[in-house]
Amino acid sequence: MPLVQIGDVGDYLTLDQKQELIRRVTDAVVAVEGEGLHGVTWVTIADIQPGAWGVGGTPVAADDLRAMAAAPTSA
């Protein structure tokens, strides 16, 4: 049975966003591995305390992620 584990900075995603992420990740897994595994595909989301997650030596908090998500992307 497929198991997908996602780490997330706590307080970044709402419960509704987490549930949508679970649905979409499950759909992606079964699109590759087969619809027969839909009922046995596990997706977990572990919230990591803000500030206890870092990138490039710098702690990251939910507000940092919100700023990155809102920033325009370069093409």
mmCIF file of C-alpha atoms in Angstrom:
data_model
loop_
_atom_site.group_PDB
_atom_site.id
_atom_site.type_symbol
_atom_site.label_atom_id
_atom_site.label_comp_id
_atom_site.label_asym_id
_atom_site.label_seq_id
_atom_site.Cartn_x
_atom_site.Cartn_y
_atom_site.Cartn_z
ATOM 1 C CA MET A 1 0.000 0.000 0.000
ATOM 2 C CA PRO A 2 1.384 3.431 -0.911
ATOM 3 C CA LEU A 3 2.316 5.779 1.922
ATOM 4 C CA VAL A 4 3.019 9.459 1.290
ATOM 5 C CA GLN A 5 4.337 11.539 4.188
ATOM 6 C CA ILE A 6 4.312 15.327 3.957
ATOM 7 C CA GLY A 7 6.036 17.657 6.395
ATOM 8 C CA ASP A 8 4.497 21.112 6.750
ATOM 9 C CA VAL A 9 5.301 24.186 8.781
ATOM 10 C CA GLY A 10 2.586 24.338 11.445
ATOM 11 C CA ASP A 11 -0.008 27.101 11.122
ATOM 12 C CA TYR A 12 0.620 27.446 7.372
ATOM 13 C CA LEU A 13 -2.126 25.290 5.860
ATOM 14 C CA THR A 14 -5.727 25.311 7.022
ATOM 15 C CA LEU A 15 -7.541 22.055 7.714
ATOM 16 C CA ASP A 16 -9.450 22.475 4.426
ATOM 17 C CA GLN A 17 -6.158 22.916 2.530
ATOM 18 C CA LYS A 18 -4.700 19.809 4.166
ATOM 19 C CA GLN A 19 -7.749 17.770 3.224
ATOM 20 C CA GLU A 20 -7.539 19.006 -0.382
ATOM 21 C CA LEU A 21 -3.825 18.145 -0.446
ATOM 22 C CA ILE A 22 -4.629 14.627 0.788
ATOM 23 C CA ARG A 23 -7.239 14.184 -1.965
ATOM 24 C CA ARG A 24 -4.968 15.487 -4.708
ATOM 25 C CA VAL A 25 -1.907 13.515 -3.613
ATOM 26 C CA THR A 26 -4.030 10.361 -3.446
ATOM 27 C CA ASP A 27 -5.307 11.059 -6.976
ATOM 28 C CA ALA A 28 -1.736 11.537 -8.216
ATOM 29 C CA VAL A 29 -0.574 8.267 -6.659
ATOM 30 C CA VAL A 30 -3.401 6.197 -8.111
ATOM 31 C CA ALA A 31 -2.966 7.851 -11.527
ATOM 32 C CA VAL A 32 0.501 6.278 -11.621
ATOM 33 C CA GLU A 33 0.094 3.107 -9.552
ATOM 34 C CA GLY A 34 -3.469 2.157 -10.456
ATOM 35 C CA GLU A 35 -6.989 2.919 -9.273
ATOM 36 C CA GLY A 36 -7.103 -0.384 -7.385
ATOM 37 C CA LEU A 37 -4.817 1.156 -4.756
ATOM 38 C CA HIS A 38 -7.100 4.136 -4.073
ATOM 39 C CA GLY A 39 -8.600 2.622 -0.934
ATOM 40 C CA VAL A 40 -5.227 1.687 0.531
ATOM 41 C CA THR A 41 -3.239 4.845 -0.272
ATOM 42 C CA TRP A 42 -2.194 6.587 2.932
ATOM 43 C CA VAL A 43 -1.289 10.277 3.074
ATOM 44 C CA THR A 44 -0.110 11.862 6.314
ATOM 45 C CA ILE A 45 0.699 15.492 6.988
ATOM 46 C CA ALA A 46 2.971 16.214 9.940
ATOM 47 C CA ASP A 47 2.989 19.773 11.243
ATOM 48 C CA ILE A 48 6.424 20.933 12.290
ATOM 49 C CA GLN A 49 6.599 23.692 14.851
ATOM 50 C CA PRO A 50 7.194 27.084 13.201
ATOM 51 C CA GLY A 51 10.871 27.963 13.516
ATOM 52 C CA ALA A 52 11.829 24.275 13.866
ATOM 53 C CA TRP A 53 12.044 23.978 10.077
ATOM 54 C CA GLY A 54 14.898 25.547 8.182
ATOM 55 C CA VAL A 55 16.132 26.000 4.642
ATOM 56 C CA GLY A 56 19.690 26.946 3.835
ATOM 57 C CA GLY A 57 20.500 27.442 7.507
ATOM 58 C CA THR A 58 17.603 29.857 8.067
ATOM 59 C CA PRO A 59 14.552 28.978 10.184
ATOM 60 C CA VAL A 60 11.267 29.151 8.260
ATOM 61 C CA ALA A 61 7.884 30.091 9.737
ATOM 62 C CA ALA A 62 4.368 30.162 8.268
ATOM 63 C CA ASP A 63 4.611 33.885 7.460
ATOM 64 C CA ASP A 64 7.764 33.208 5.434
ATOM 65 C CA LEU A 65 5.907 30.588 3.380
ATOM 66 C CA ARG A 66 2.951 32.929 2.856
ATOM 67 C CA ALA A 67 5.320 35.597 1.520
ATOM 68 C CA MET A 68 6.976 33.101 -0.829
ATOM 69 C CA ALA A 69 3.617 31.801 -2.054
ATOM 70 C CA ALA A 70 2.422 35.349 -2.805
ATOM 71 C CA ALA A 71 5.611 36.375 -4.637
ATOM 72 C CA PRO A 72 5.398 36.500 -8.436
ATOM 73 C CA THR A 73 7.345 33.815 -10.240
ATOM 74 C CA SER A 74 9.840 34.580 -12.958
ATOM 75 C CA ALA A 75 9.303 32.877 -16.279
#
